[in-house]
Coordinates of C-alpha atoms in Angstrom, one line a residue:
Chain A
V9 CA 0.0 0.0 0.0
A10 CA 1.4 3.4 -1.0
V11 CA 1.3 5.8 1.9
K12 CA 3.0 9.2 2.4
E13 CA 6.4 8.7 3.8
T14 CA 7.4 10.5 7.0
K15 CA 11.2 10.4 7.2
R16 CA 12.8 10.6 10.6
P17 CA 16.4 11.6 11.2
A18 CA 18.4 8.5 10.5
I19 CA 20.7 7.2 13.2
N20 CA 23.5 5.0 12.1
Q21 CA 26.4 4.8 14.6
T22 CA 28.7 2.7 12.5
E23 CA 31.7 3.0 14.8
E24 CA 29.8 2.0 17.9
M25 CA 28.2 -0.9 16.1
K26 CA 31.6 -2.2 14.9
Q27 CA 32.8 -2.1 18.5
K28 CA 29.7 -4.0 19.6
L29 CA 30.3 -6.5 16.9
F30 CA 33.8 -7.0 18.1
Q31 CA 32.5 -7.4 21.7
I32 CA 29.9 -10.1 21.0
H33 CA 32.0 -12.0 18.5
K34 CA 33.0 -15.4 19.9
N35 CA 35.7 -17.5 18.5
M36 CA 34.1 -20.9 18.5
P37 CA 34.5 -23.8 16.2
W38 CA 32.2 -23.6 13.2
V39 CA 30.6 -26.9 14.1
N40 CA 29.0 -25.2 17.1
T41 CA 27.1 -22.6 15.1
L42 CA 26.7 -24.3 11.6
D43 CA 26.3 -20.9 10.0
I44 CA 26.7 -20.4 6.3
T45 CA 26.7 -17.2 4.3
A46 CA 25.1 -17.7 0.9
S47 CA 27.0 -16.9 -2.3
P48 CA 26.9 -13.2 -3.3
D49 CA 25.5 -14.2 -6.6
L50 CA 22.3 -15.2 -4.8
V51 CA 20.5 -11.9 -4.3
Y52 CA 16.8 -11.5 -4.7
E53 CA 16.0 -8.5 -6.8
D54 CA 12.5 -9.3 -8.1
S55 CA 9.3 -7.9 -6.6
V56 CA 8.4 -9.0 -3.1
S57 CA 4.8 -9.7 -4.0
N58 CA 5.8 -12.2 -6.6
D59 CA 5.2 -15.2 -4.3
F60 CA 6.3 -18.0 -6.5
E61 CA 9.6 -16.4 -7.6
R62 CA 10.4 -15.4 -4.0
E63 CA 9.8 -18.8 -2.5
A64 CA 11.8 -20.4 -5.3
F65 CA 14.6 -18.1 -4.5
F66 CA 14.5 -18.9 -0.7
Y67 CA 14.6 -22.6 -1.6
K68 CA 17.6 -22.1 -3.8
Q69 CA 19.5 -20.1 -1.2
A70 CA 18.8 -22.7 1.5
Q71 CA 19.8 -25.5 -0.8
S72 CA 23.1 -23.9 -1.8
G73 CA 23.9 -23.3 1.9
A74 CA 23.0 -26.9 2.8
L75 CA 25.4 -28.1 0.1
V76 CA 28.3 -26.3 1.6
A77 CA 27.4 -27.1 5.2
I78 CA 26.9 -30.8 4.6
Q79 CA 30.1 -31.2 2.7
R80 CA 31.9 -29.5 5.6
L81 CA 30.1 -31.7 8.2
Q82 CA 31.0 -34.9 6.4
K83 CA 34.6 -33.8 6.3
L84 CA 34.4 -33.3 10.1
K85 CA 32.8 -36.7 10.4
V86 CA 29.7 -35.3 12.0
P87 CA 26.6 -37.5 11.4
V88 CA 24.1 -35.6 9.2
F89 CA 21.5 -38.0 7.8
R90 CA 19.2 -39.9 10.1
P91 CA 19.4 -43.7 9.5
S92 CA 16.1 -45.2 8.5
D93 CA 15.9 -47.2 11.7
Y94 CA 16.3 -44.3 14.0
Y95 CA 13.1 -43.2 15.6
A96 CA 12.6 -40.2 17.9
E97 CA 10.0 -37.6 18.5
M98 CA 9.5 -35.3 15.6
A99 CA 8.8 -31.5 15.5
K100 CA 5.4 -32.1 14.0
S101 CA 3.2 -34.7 15.5
D102 CA 1.9 -37.8 13.6
S103 CA -1.7 -36.5 13.7
H104 CA -0.6 -33.2 12.1
M105 CA 1.4 -35.0 9.4
D106 CA -1.7 -37.2 8.8
K107 CA -3.8 -34.0 8.3
V108 CA -1.2 -32.7 5.8
R109 CA -1.2 -36.0 3.9
R110 CA -5.0 -36.0 3.7
K111 CA -5.0 -32.4 2.5
L112 CA -2.5 -33.2 -0.2
L113 CA -4.5 -36.3 -1.3
D114 CA -7.7 -34.2 -1.5
I115 CA -6.0 -31.6 -3.7
Q116 CA -4.7 -34.4 -6.0
K117 CA -8.1 -36.0 -6.2
T118 CA -9.8 -32.8 -7.2
K119 CA -7.1 -32.3 -9.8
E120 CA -7.7 -35.7 -11.3
R121 CA -11.5 -35.2 -11.3
R122 CA -11.1 -32.0 -13.2
E123 CA -9.1 -33.7 -15.9
Chain B
T2 CA 36.8 -45.9 46.8
Q3 CA 38.0 -42.7 45.1
S4 CA 39.8 -44.6 42.4
N5 CA 36.5 -46.3 41.4
Q6 CA 34.8 -43.0 40.6
K7 CA 35.1 -42.3 37.0
V8 CA 35.2 -38.7 36.0
V9 CA 32.7 -38.3 33.1
K10 CA 33.5 -35.2 31.2
S11 CA 30.6 -33.9 29.3
K12 CA 31.2 -33.0 25.6
W13 CA 28.5 -30.3 26.0
T14 CA 30.6 -27.2 26.6
D15 CA 28.6 -24.3 25.1
R16 CA 25.8 -23.8 27.7
D17 CA 24.2 -20.8 26.1
K18 CA 20.5 -20.6 26.9
V19 CA 17.9 -18.4 25.3
L20 CA 14.9 -16.9 27.2
L21 CA 11.7 -17.0 25.2
L22 CA 8.5 -15.3 26.2
C23 CA 5.6 -13.2 25.0
S24 CA 3.7 -10.4 26.5
R25 CA 0.3 -10.5 28.1
G26 CA -2.5 -10.0 25.7
S27 CA -0.7 -11.9 22.9
L28 CA -2.8 -13.4 20.1
A29 CA -3.1 -17.1 19.8
R30 CA -1.0 -17.0 16.7
T31 CA 1.9 -15.4 18.4
R32 CA 1.7 -17.9 21.2
H33 CA 1.6 -20.8 18.7
L34 CA 4.6 -19.3 16.9
M35 CA 6.4 -19.2 20.2
N36 CA 5.6 -22.8 20.9
D37 CA 6.9 -23.7 17.4
F38 CA 10.2 -22.2 18.3
K39 CA 10.2 -24.0 21.6
R40 CA 9.8 -27.3 19.8
L41 CA 12.6 -26.4 17.3
M42 CA 15.1 -25.0 19.8
P43 CA 16.0 -27.3 22.7
H44 CA 18.2 -24.6 24.2
V45 CA 15.3 -22.3 24.9
H46 CA 14.0 -21.6 28.4
S47 CA 10.4 -20.3 28.5
E48 CA 8.8 -18.1 31.1
A49 CA 5.2 -17.0 31.9
K50 CA 3.7 -14.1 29.9
F51 CA 5.3 -10.8 30.6
D52 CA 3.2 -7.9 31.9
K53 CA 3.6 -4.9 29.6
K54 CA 3.1 -2.5 32.5
E55 CA 6.5 -3.6 33.8
N56 CA 9.7 -2.1 32.7
L57 CA 11.4 -4.0 30.0
G58 CA 14.6 -4.0 32.1
A59 CA 12.8 -6.6 34.3
L60 CA 13.4 -9.1 31.4
N61 CA 17.1 -8.9 32.1
E62 CA 16.5 -10.1 35.7
I63 CA 14.3 -12.9 34.5
A64 CA 17.0 -14.0 32.1
E65 CA 19.7 -13.8 34.7
L66 CA 17.6 -15.8 37.2
S67 CA 17.2 -18.6 34.6
N68 CA 20.8 -18.5 33.5
C69 CA 20.0 -17.3 30.0
S70 CA 22.5 -15.2 28.0
K71 CA 20.1 -14.3 25.2
A72 CA 16.5 -13.4 25.1
M73 CA 13.6 -13.4 22.5
Y74 CA 10.5 -11.5 23.5
F75 CA 7.3 -11.2 21.4
E76 CA 5.4 -8.1 22.3
S77 CA 1.9 -7.6 21.1
R78 CA 0.2 -4.2 20.9
K79 CA -3.4 -3.4 20.2
G80 CA -4.1 -7.0 19.6
R81 CA -2.7 -6.9 16.1
D82 CA 0.8 -5.5 15.9
V83 CA 3.6 -7.9 17.0
Y84 CA 7.1 -6.8 17.8
L85 CA 10.1 -9.1 18.4
W86 CA 12.9 -8.1 20.7
V87 CA 16.1 -10.1 20.3
S88 CA 18.7 -9.2 23.0
N89 CA 22.1 -10.2 24.2
V90 CA 21.5 -10.1 28.0
N91 CA 25.2 -9.8 28.8
G92 CA 26.0 -6.2 27.7
G93 CA 23.8 -5.8 24.7
P94 CA 23.0 -5.1 21.9
S95 CA 19.3 -5.6 21.6
M96 CA 17.2 -5.1 18.5
K97 CA 13.5 -4.5 18.0
F98 CA 11.7 -5.8 14.9
L99 CA 8.2 -5.5 13.6
V100 CA 6.9 -9.0 12.7
H101 CA 5.0 -9.3 9.5
N102 CA 3.3 -12.4 7.9
T103 CA 3.5 -14.9 10.6
H104 CA 2.4 -18.4 9.9
T105 CA 2.7 -21.2 12.5
M106 CA 3.6 -24.8 11.7
N107 CA 0.1 -25.9 12.6
E108 CA -1.7 -23.7 10.2
L109 CA 0.6 -24.3 7.2
N110 CA 0.0 -27.6 5.4
L111 CA 3.7 -28.2 4.6
S112 CA 4.9 -31.7 4.1
G113 CA 8.4 -31.3 5.7
N114 CA 9.2 -32.5 9.2
C115 CA 12.3 -32.8 11.3
L116 CA 13.5 -34.4 14.5
K117 CA 12.3 -32.5 17.6
G118 CA 15.3 -30.5 18.8
S119 CA 17.8 -31.5 16.0
R120 CA 20.4 -28.8 15.3
P121 CA 19.7 -26.5 12.4
I122 CA 22.1 -25.3 9.7
L123 CA 21.8 -21.4 9.6
V124 CA 21.9 -20.0 6.1
F125 CA 22.3 -16.2 5.9
D126 CA 21.8 -14.0 2.8
S127 CA 25.1 -12.5 1.6
Q128 CA 23.6 -9.0 2.0
F129 CA 24.0 -9.4 5.8
D130 CA 27.6 -8.6 5.3
S131 CA 27.0 -5.4 3.3
K132 CA 26.1 -3.1 6.2
V133 CA 27.2 -2.9 9.8
H134 CA 23.8 -3.1 11.4
L135 CA 23.0 -6.2 9.3
K136 CA 26.3 -7.7 10.4
L137 CA 25.3 -7.1 14.0
I138 CA 21.9 -8.7 13.5
K139 CA 23.6 -11.7 11.8
E140 CA 26.0 -12.2 14.7
T141 CA 23.2 -12.0 17.3
F142 CA 21.0 -14.4 15.3
K143 CA 23.8 -16.8 15.0
H144 CA 24.1 -17.1 18.8
V145 CA 20.3 -17.1 19.4
F146 CA 19.2 -19.7 16.8
K147 CA 22.1 -22.1 16.9
T148 CA 21.6 -25.1 19.1
P149 CA 24.8 -25.9 21.0
Q150 CA 26.6 -29.1 19.9
Y151 CA 26.0 -32.1 22.2
H152 CA 23.1 -30.3 23.9
P153 CA 21.4 -33.0 26.0
R154 CA 18.0 -32.4 24.5
S155 CA 19.2 -32.1 20.9
Q156 CA 19.5 -35.0 18.4
P157 CA 22.7 -36.3 16.9
F158 CA 21.6 -35.6 13.3
I159 CA 21.3 -32.4 11.4
D160 CA 18.2 -32.5 9.3
H161 CA 16.9 -28.9 8.8
I162 CA 17.9 -25.4 7.8
F163 CA 16.9 -22.0 9.1
N164 CA 17.2 -19.7 6.2
F165 CA 17.4 -15.9 6.6
S166 CA 16.9 -13.9 3.3
I167 CA 16.8 -10.2 2.7
T168 CA 14.4 -8.8 0.0
P169 CA 14.8 -5.5 -1.8
D170 CA 12.6 -3.7 0.8
G171 CA 15.2 -4.6 3.5
R172 CA 13.1 -7.1 5.4
I173 CA 14.4 -10.4 6.7
W174 CA 12.4 -13.5 5.7
F175 CA 12.6 -16.5 8.0
R176 CA 12.1 -20.0 6.5
N177 CA 12.7 -23.5 7.9
Y178 CA 13.4 -26.4 5.5
Q179 CA 13.9 -30.1 6.0
V180 CA 16.8 -31.7 4.3
V181 CA 15.1 -34.8 2.9
D182 CA 17.8 -36.9 1.4
E183 CA 21.4 -36.9 0.2
K184 CA 20.3 -35.4 -3.1
L185 CA 19.6 -32.3 -1.0
E186 CA 15.9 -32.1 -1.8
L187 CA 14.3 -29.7 0.6
Q188 CA 10.8 -29.5 2.0
E189 CA 9.5 -26.6 4.0
I190 CA 8.5 -27.3 7.6
G191 CA 7.4 -23.9 8.9
P192 CA 6.9 -21.6 10.8
R193 CA 7.3 -18.5 8.6
M194 CA 7.8 -14.9 9.6
V195 CA 9.1 -11.7 8.2
L196 CA 11.1 -9.2 10.3
E197 CA 11.5 -5.5 9.7
I198 CA 14.2 -3.9 11.8
I199 CA 13.1 -0.8 13.8
R200 CA 16.0 0.0 16.1
I201 CA 19.2 -1.4 17.5
F202 CA 20.0 -0.5 21.1
D203 CA 23.4 -0.4 22.8
G204 CA 22.4 -2.3 26.0
P205 CA 20.1 -5.3 26.8
F206 CA 16.5 -4.0 26.4
S207 CA 17.8 -0.5 26.9
G208 CA 20.6 1.9 26.1
T209 CA 21.3 4.5 23.4
V210 CA 20.1 3.9 19.9
L211 CA 22.8 2.6 17.6
Y212 CA 20.7 2.3 14.5
D213 CA 17.3 3.6 13.5
N214 CA 15.7 2.3 10.3
P215 CA 14.8 5.4 8.3
D216 CA 12.3 3.5 6.1
Y217 CA 10.3 2.1 9.0
I218 CA 6.7 3.4 9.3
T219 CA 4.8 2.5 12.4
P220 CA 1.6 0.4 11.7
N221 CA -0.4 3.2 13.4
T222 CA 0.8 5.7 10.9
I223 CA 0.0 3.4 8.0
R224 CA -3.5 2.8 9.4
K225 CA -4.1 6.5 10.0
Q226 CA -3.0 7.4 6.5
L227 CA -5.2 4.8 4.9
K228 CA -8.1 6.2 6.9
L229 CA -7.4 9.7 5.8
K230 CA -7.2 8.5 2.2
A231 CA -10.5 6.8 2.5
A232 CA -12.1 9.8 4.2
G233 CA -12.1 12.0 1.1
K234 CA -13.7 9.3 -1.0
Y235 CA -17.2 11.0 -1.4
E236 CA -16.1 14.7 -1.2
N237 CA -13.5 14.2 -3.9
R238 CA -15.9 12.3 -6.2
Q239 CA -16.2 14.1 -9.6
M240 CA -19.8 15.0 -10.4

């Protein structure tokens, strides 16, 4: 929505922020934070309201980051992929996943019916 | 008997904890979003809803009492605007965001799933390195959203990604993806949120302003201007 802009005086204390950054920076092994900075080629420049393009970009960025991280983790011999016989509580409950599955099936059925 | 005692040294060395709470009068959706983060982040300590009448500084005491070095606080205003405070309790900085477009795991029908409490890979947009205030946000997020290695409530496998992207309007988009297989197919898990930076403060929940976003317009101003625009609808109609 386009509204009239009311600009306030900008505050940008660069020096103080650099100092703060230095203060909070902790030298810890990468394996503790698992942080990846995406490649500078991956910058989203399209319109924000273009849902499909935007989500596709996020996916691509996450995937490129995962590629780097997982290669690094495998070099450090940290287990990444869950073996198929490893069972533990999941972030989403089984009942929720059932609901999602039913929803997807419904969508597929209506699609087929239309054809 | 002393020789029989084995000294078991824990591999868990990074004991950083994050305080997570919301304000009184929060919407159900904010509460659910908070619960999603609780499920995804085993290093989080949650407290009862915070009374907005109290001084924000009281949050530092709450964090200290529960041994938390970082804090995330969702503040609701007027039953519709949600703000997120992210703070480093030991000496700052703290940052305040306006939260847009929240969607919880429960309301999104996304087919991804991950282990409860498994450690995420944090992927940051390269634009985080382009400006100092964004660098500061990145460094803080790194310490808030990472789950320490060997955390007793975490899982030994790494099966999801927290992705932070920046769009041309300067907002930070949060997404959570599952890494499905070795071909690196991803599936989104949720929740979703968009953060717009308002201010960065020097101290924890206080202090001088280090950064003020010049493009930020308060939701009140936007509503007011929309109302004013609509007000002249009939007067301005051409006969």
